[in-house]
Amino acid sequence: MTKNFLATRTGIIAVGAAIGILAPLLQKLGNPGNMGICVACFERDISGALGFHRAAVVQYLRPEIIGFVLGSLAAALAFKDFRPRTGSAPFVRFVLGVFAMIGALVFLGCPWRALLRLAGGDLNAILGLAGLVFGIWLGTLFLKNGYNLGRTQKTHTAAGLLMPVVMLGFLLLMLLFPQVEGEPQSGILFYSVKGPGAMHAPLLISLIAGLVIGVLAQRSRFCTMGAFRDLLLFRQMHLLTGVITLLVVAGIANFVLGQFKMGFENQPVAHTLHLWNFAGMALAGLAFALAGGCPGRQLFMAGEGDGDAAIFVFGMIVGAGFAHNFGLASSPAGVGPHGIAAVIVGFIVCLAIGMSMRKQ
Amino acid sequence: MTKTIDARGLSCPQPVLMFLEAVKSPKDTRFEVLVDTEASKENVSRAAESQNCRVTDIRETGDEYHLTIVKQ
């Protein structure tokens, strides 16, 4: 039996370091500030590119996300780790994805971006990370009390391949309808002319970075939610060492690249409402814990054939539609007009899911 | 006594939780854990080592892994 190097302690540190270098580089090459990679933001941009919401400043079919899924698929196939499976409460996972996205967009970032924001000197991220840990801790209470969405079933190979095929389809759309300088639309796809959606590294570089991270993360099972959950639930540090490495290496990379600026005020794509930075991410953390993975991990699991993870991803993409159509998402000006209400509703729904869905 | 833990179809952290629950019982010293993803196999193995147990055998049959874990 071959030993999986990337699943060892050295391996997970190497993966954290790789992401910690690649993300600031992607920012240097054009991605938005402290957003070299943000799975929630990028899925939100994809939602906008497809016209599921029409927030003009956040529309771009991010190739990094496509790369994550396809890289994971390639790694899973190469190492005989492709396991087509589905059927563990799919609609519950969809709803969790919706509220995970809403919570993340109240904070303005997924856990990866929370780390990258802190690594760029954005101190507001401390509130977000504290909220994330609190939300995950809530999730572990449910796990200890028997919360369980049930077993998956083995399914057709073609069913497991469907998510990667959808991502290939997205890539094809980008090639058929490429961005036209200064135009908000190309064929059926929407493109931001200004704002974070207009800021991106060259397509090929984004795609390759996504593929590399997809391969590494699939092999190592890198997961920011799992990192804190395993610490709280099992006192286990394995995944957390990768997360801490990401934070430290990204901090150093930002320093070297001149992207480090410490403070609370005037941080890129961020607001300074501490309570809502905390509460938004707490909601997201709870949803991730109940769904069994952070947004990045859900993409990698979707790539290795997990149809339920794919449902969670599309829950997030639809959630972004709700978030922008209903004024739930925050902006540098503060929380959206209905963001607070949405966080409260999200907590009620997620707590009800945690309490009611226990093993029979 | 040998205890069999069927964690097939369950994703992390469930297989690890099931193993940690079972390992508490003083009368069981040997565990057969069934999982169906490599991630679960790695997670359960890691949890076993943290509980002073040793993974003595991993058999791969089709899409499943049978782990034999013995208390030290």
XYZ file of C-alpha atoms in Angstrom:
432
model
C 0.000 0.000 0.000
C 1.419 3.384 -0.934
C 1.562 5.897 1.868
C -0.234 9.145 1.154
C 2.492 11.692 1.876
C 0.155 14.688 1.712
C -1.994 13.197 4.490
C 0.984 13.198 6.886
C 1.836 16.106 9.164
C 4.622 17.260 6.841
C 2.194 16.938 3.953
C -0.540 19.079 5.442
C 2.056 21.732 6.353
C 3.302 21.683 2.751
C -0.247 22.135 1.451
C -0.931 25.031 3.836
C 2.316 26.642 2.686
C 1.449 26.153 -1.002
C -1.936 27.842 -0.602
C -0.292 30.533 1.540
C 2.051 31.382 -1.329
C -0.355 30.955 -4.259
C -3.153 33.127 -2.835
C -1.081 36.307 -2.306
C 0.498 35.715 -5.740
C -2.951 35.535 -7.359
C -3.744 38.832 -5.643
C -0.514 40.316 -7.016
C -1.541 39.099 -10.480
C -4.923 40.790 -10.315
C -7.316 39.157 -7.834
C -9.015 41.521 -5.333
C -7.392 42.669 -2.085
C -6.924 39.944 0.558
C -8.940 37.782 -1.842
C -6.270 35.838 -3.690
C -8.630 32.964 -3.076
C -12.061 33.120 -1.441
C -14.341 30.207 -2.157
C -17.494 32.009 -0.974
C -16.674 35.248 -2.841
C -15.709 33.380 -5.983
C -18.870 31.257 -5.980
C -20.798 34.497 -5.461
C -18.986 35.941 -8.506
C -19.907 32.817 -10.487
C -23.541 33.290 -9.418
C -23.294 36.844 -10.774
C -21.602 35.782 -14.023
C -24.534 33.445 -14.649
C -27.027 36.200 -13.826
C -28.451 34.537 -10.692
C -27.974 37.946 -9.084
C -27.305 41.239 -10.805
C -24.911 42.990 -8.430
C -22.808 44.572 -11.167
C -19.557 44.673 -9.186
C -19.338 40.939 -8.418
C -19.753 39.065 -11.683
C -16.973 36.814 -12.961
C -16.877 33.099 -13.656
C -13.859 32.425 -11.443
C -11.581 29.784 -13.005
C -10.036 28.974 -9.609
C -13.281 27.255 -8.559
C -13.371 25.237 -11.784
C -9.736 24.275 -11.174
C -10.451 23.163 -7.604
C -13.063 20.644 -8.751
C -11.132 19.393 -11.779
C -7.841 19.182 -9.849
C -9.549 17.172 -7.158
C -11.073 14.869 -9.785
C -7.674 14.325 -11.408
C -6.055 13.493 -8.053
C -8.910 11.195 -7.062
C -8.721 9.297 -10.356
C -4.921 9.071 -10.317
C -4.838 7.697 -6.767
C -7.916 5.457 -7.073
C -9.788 7.653 -4.607
C -12.753 8.509 -6.831
C -15.886 7.386 -4.979
C -19.194 8.277 -6.625
C -21.668 8.593 -3.757
C -24.785 10.529 -2.836
C -28.023 10.367 -0.882
C -27.202 11.715 2.577
C -30.006 14.261 3.042
C -29.238 16.279 -0.118
C -31.825 19.018 0.384
C -30.661 19.632 3.953
C -27.180 20.135 2.537
C -28.565 22.551 -0.057
C -30.238 24.652 2.665
C -27.047 24.571 4.750
C -25.176 25.810 1.672
C -27.621 28.688 1.218
C -27.183 29.907 4.805
C -23.450 29.223 4.792
C -23.181 31.642 1.877
C -25.428 34.244 3.494
C -23.364 34.125 6.702
C -20.104 34.304 4.754
C -21.340 37.323 2.772
C -22.363 39.169 5.951
C -18.731 38.783 7.072
C -17.400 39.077 3.484
C -15.391 35.928 3.074
C -15.085 32.203 3.548
C -12.699 30.760 6.170
C -9.852 30.821 3.640
C -10.402 34.511 3.069
C -10.707 35.132 6.814
C -7.179 33.725 7.109
C -5.968 35.670 4.073
C -7.536 38.883 5.385
C -5.707 38.461 8.683
C -2.518 37.601 6.773
C -2.937 40.906 4.933
C -3.256 42.804 8.223
C -7.065 43.166 8.264
C -7.805 42.924 11.976
C -11.574 42.661 11.361
C -10.813 39.071 10.349
C -10.098 38.267 13.999
C -13.799 38.773 14.709
C -14.686 36.592 11.735
C -12.338 33.813 12.815
C -13.660 33.992 16.382
C -17.186 33.704 14.978
C -16.123 30.774 12.795
C -14.737 28.901 15.795
C -17.869 29.680 17.821
C -20.136 28.393 15.039
C -18.076 25.230 14.655
C -18.167 24.733 18.438
C -21.974 24.901 18.280
C -21.821 22.278 15.541
C -19.678 19.969 17.689
C -22.329 20.096 20.430
C -24.830 18.690 17.949
C -22.326 16.093 16.729
C -21.773 14.948 20.320
C -25.542 14.595 20.706
C -25.890 12.290 17.749
C -26.495 14.728 14.889
C -26.156 12.731 11.694
C -27.487 13.255 8.165
C -27.350 9.557 7.400
C -25.332 7.319 5.116
C -24.537 7.949 1.480
C -25.143 5.317 -1.169
C -22.730 4.280 -3.845
C -23.896 5.650 -7.176
C -23.070 5.539 -10.897
C -19.632 6.665 -11.995
C -21.353 9.081 -14.388
C -23.291 10.582 -11.479
C -20.034 11.228 -9.642
C -18.587 12.841 -12.760
C -21.494 15.227 -13.220
C -20.122 18.055 -11.068
C -16.728 18.071 -12.836
C -18.628 18.022 -16.149
C -20.664 21.061 -15.042
C -17.386 22.831 -14.218
C -15.986 21.919 -17.636
C -19.171 23.389 -19.094
C -18.535 26.633 -17.201
C -14.986 26.721 -18.556
C -16.320 26.182 -22.057
C -18.750 29.101 -21.590
C -15.808 31.314 -20.594
C -13.943 30.363 -23.750
C -17.031 30.813 -25.956
C -17.960 34.145 -24.369
C -14.675 35.727 -23.285
C -14.538 39.007 -21.421
C -14.672 42.071 -23.681
C -12.825 45.105 -22.311
C -15.292 47.596 -20.841
C -18.378 45.486 -21.670
C -20.691 44.228 -18.877
C -21.832 41.238 -20.919
C -20.344 38.796 -23.398
C -22.910 36.458 -24.942
C -24.798 34.943 -22.024
C -22.173 35.680 -19.367
C -22.007 38.791 -17.190
C -18.695 40.471 -16.409
C -18.008 43.218 -13.904
C -16.605 46.407 -15.401
C -15.581 47.733 -11.991
C -15.397 46.485 -8.401
C -13.970 43.208 -7.084
C -15.537 41.234 -9.947
C -13.440 43.229 -12.424
C -10.242 42.311 -10.591
C -8.795 38.981 -11.595
C -5.575 37.245 -12.515
C -5.271 36.013 -16.129
C -7.661 33.122 -16.845
C -4.972 30.507 -17.498
C -3.016 31.370 -14.350
C -6.168 31.272 -12.212
C -7.117 27.911 -13.700
C -3.671 26.378 -13.183
C -3.465 27.662 -9.593
C -6.902 26.168 -8.981
C -5.863 22.820 -10.454
C -2.696 22.661 -8.344
C -4.590 23.492 -5.153
C -7.329 21.025 -6.135
C -4.818 18.188 -6.401
C -3.022 19.092 -3.159
C -6.202 19.614 -1.154
C -7.845 16.409 -2.374
C -4.839 14.344 -1.308
C -4.362 16.126 2.016
C -8.089 16.587 2.918
C -7.262 20.215 3.767
C -10.308 21.700 5.538
C -10.501 24.845 7.648
C -13.747 23.791 9.331
C -12.351 20.326 10.051
C -9.249 21.932 11.556
C -11.184 23.641 14.335
C -13.787 20.879 14.646
C -11.153 18.174 15.167
C -9.431 20.351 17.761
C -12.680 20.942 19.674
C -14.047 17.422 19.265
C -10.950 15.202 19.417
C -8.164 17.538 20.655
C -6.459 16.729 17.383
C -4.130 19.251 15.732
C -3.509 17.586 12.361
C -5.579 19.798 10.029
C -4.984 22.869 12.184
C -1.239 22.719 11.542
C -2.045 23.196 7.846
C -4.351 26.124 8.566
C -1.786 27.845 10.808
C 0.903 27.307 8.161
C -1.369 28.933 5.552
C -1.840 31.967 7.811
C 1.869 32.389 8.598
C 3.130 31.786 5.055
C 0.487 34.073 3.522
C 1.465 36.765 6.050
C 5.109 36.494 5.039
C 4.206 36.423 1.323
C 2.049 39.541 1.715
C 4.893 41.274 3.521
C 7.365 40.408 0.783
C 4.919 41.439 -1.974
C 4.117 44.733 -0.219
C 0.479 43.733 0.344
C 0.498 43.879 4.157
C -1.381 46.761 5.785
C -2.416 46.431 9.420
C -5.560 47.954 10.891
C -9.341 47.839 11.096
C -10.235 50.775 8.834
C -10.185 50.941 5.037
C -9.382 47.293 4.459
C -10.215 45.911 1.003
C -13.733 44.437 0.653
C -14.375 44.551 4.419
C -16.453 46.409 6.992
C -15.754 47.177 10.650
C -19.009 46.087 12.318
C -17.477 43.683 14.830
C -20.709 42.056 15.963
C -21.799 41.217 12.410
C -18.357 40.060 11.358
C -18.589 37.642 14.290
C -22.240 36.625 13.831
C -22.041 36.192 10.046
C -19.095 33.859 10.306
C -20.627 32.052 13.302
C -23.646 31.198 11.138
C -21.369 30.064 8.324
C -19.243 27.999 10.734
C -22.302 26.247 12.115
C -23.556 25.456 8.602
C -20.111 24.148 7.544
C -19.896 21.960 10.650
C -23.379 20.516 10.073
C -22.530 19.873 6.411
C -19.130 18.313 7.213
C -16.782 20.657 5.395
C -15.713 24.220 4.658
C -16.607 25.586 1.194
C -13.228 24.602 -0.213
C -13.443 21.062 1.116
C -16.968 20.727 -0.339
C -15.534 21.542 -3.788
C -12.774 18.947 -3.385
C -15.255 16.309 -2.189
C -17.535 17.172 -5.125
C -14.529 16.558 -7.404
C -13.946 13.093 -5.939
C -17.538 12.041 -6.641
C -19.526 13.244 -3.611
C -22.864 14.356 -5.037
C -24.022 15.744 -1.680
C -21.036 18.071 -1.545
C -21.962 19.219 -5.073
C -25.460 20.025 -3.787
C -23.922 22.081 -0.970
C -21.850 24.014 -3.524
C -24.943 24.822 -5.563
C -26.731 25.762 -2.337
C -23.987 28.339 -1.859
C -24.288 29.603 -5.441
C -28.059 29.988 -5.048
C -27.483 31.487 -1.583
C -25.400 34.191 -3.243
C -28.409 34.945 -5.431
C -30.595 35.381 -2.351
C -27.878 37.402 -0.627
C -27.599 39.992 -3.393
C -31.198 40.031 -4.638
C -32.571 40.520 -1.102
C -29.937 42.939 0.197
C -28.421 40.478 2.667
C -24.774 40.764 1.662
C -22.507 43.286 3.330
C -20.323 45.805 1.508
C -17.508 48.089 2.701
C -20.340 50.485 3.701
C -21.656 47.963 6.253
C -24.236 45.192 6.461
C -27.009 44.985 3.869
C -30.497 46.285 4.726
C -31.772 42.790 5.549
C -28.494 41.097 6.491
C -29.230 41.035 10.201
C -32.665 39.467 9.700
C -31.121 36.836 7.433
C -28.482 35.904 10.025
C -31.226 35.443 12.628
C -33.341 33.311 10.280
C -30.219 31.342 9.354
C -29.441 30.580 12.981
C -33.012 29.427 13.634
C -32.913 27.098 10.616
C -29.440 25.708 11.300
C -30.098 25.178 15.026
C -33.354 23.402 14.149
C -31.473 21.162 11.704
C -28.862 20.380 14.352
C -31.450 19.581 16.997
C -33.925 17.590 14.939
C -31.701 15.453 12.710
C -30.267 12.817 14.987
C -29.542 9.188 14.390
C -32.683 7.100 14.814
C -13.636 -9.155 22.506
C -13.873 -7.918 18.949
C -16.307 -5.173 18.121
C -17.336 -4.397 14.563
C -18.023 -0.787 13.640
C -19.806 -0.258 10.341
C -19.092 3.325 9.275
C -19.636 2.755 5.567
C -21.420 5.630 3.854
C -20.685 7.982 6.732
C -18.335 10.899 6.272
C -16.059 12.481 8.812
C -16.337 13.014 11.711
C -18.891 10.195 12.173
C -16.536 7.198 11.704
C -14.075 8.694 14.172
C -16.843 9.486 16.673
C -18.104 5.909 16.418
C -14.628 4.506 16.975
C -13.908 6.802 19.932
C -17.219 5.831 21.520
C -16.468 2.125 21.084
C -12.893 2.352 22.350
C -14.139 3.652 25.721
C -15.601 0.246 26.581
C -13.064 -1.706 28.671
C -14.280 -5.139 27.508
C -13.534 -4.554 23.832
C -9.863 -4.785 22.902
C -10.066 -5.411 19.205
C -12.046 -3.503 16.593
C -12.993 -4.165 13.012
C -13.852 -0.837 11.401
C -15.505 -0.732 7.977
C -15.230 2.518 5.997
C -15.565 3.349 2.308
C -13.444 6.429 1.729
C -9.709 6.852 1.996
C -10.229 9.990 4.085
C -12.200 7.998 6.679
C -9.524 5.304 6.664
C -6.846 7.902 7.396
C -8.951 9.695 10.010
C -9.817 6.520 11.917
C -6.175 5.357 11.776
C -5.026 8.705 13.143
C -7.647 8.583 15.912
C -6.599 5.018 16.799
C -2.976 6.043 17.228
C -4.033 8.897 19.502
C -5.911 6.368 21.701
C -2.945 4.065 22.289
C -4.252 1.641 19.711
C -2.470 0.079 16.789
C -3.842 -0.458 13.303
C -2.650 -4.021 12.681
C -4.252 -4.607 9.309
C -5.976 -2.712 6.503
C -7.727 -4.820 3.895
C -9.100 -3.275 0.737
C -12.068 -5.070 -0.754
C -13.704 -3.401 -3.707
C -14.538 0.118 -2.579
C -14.246 -0.648 1.113
C -11.552 -0.707 3.743
C -11.557 -3.114 6.682
C -9.354 -1.829 9.471
C -8.256 -4.067 12.307
C -7.387 -2.056 15.390
C -5.985 -3.481 18.610
C -5.735 -1.794 22.003
C -2.141 -1.690 23.282
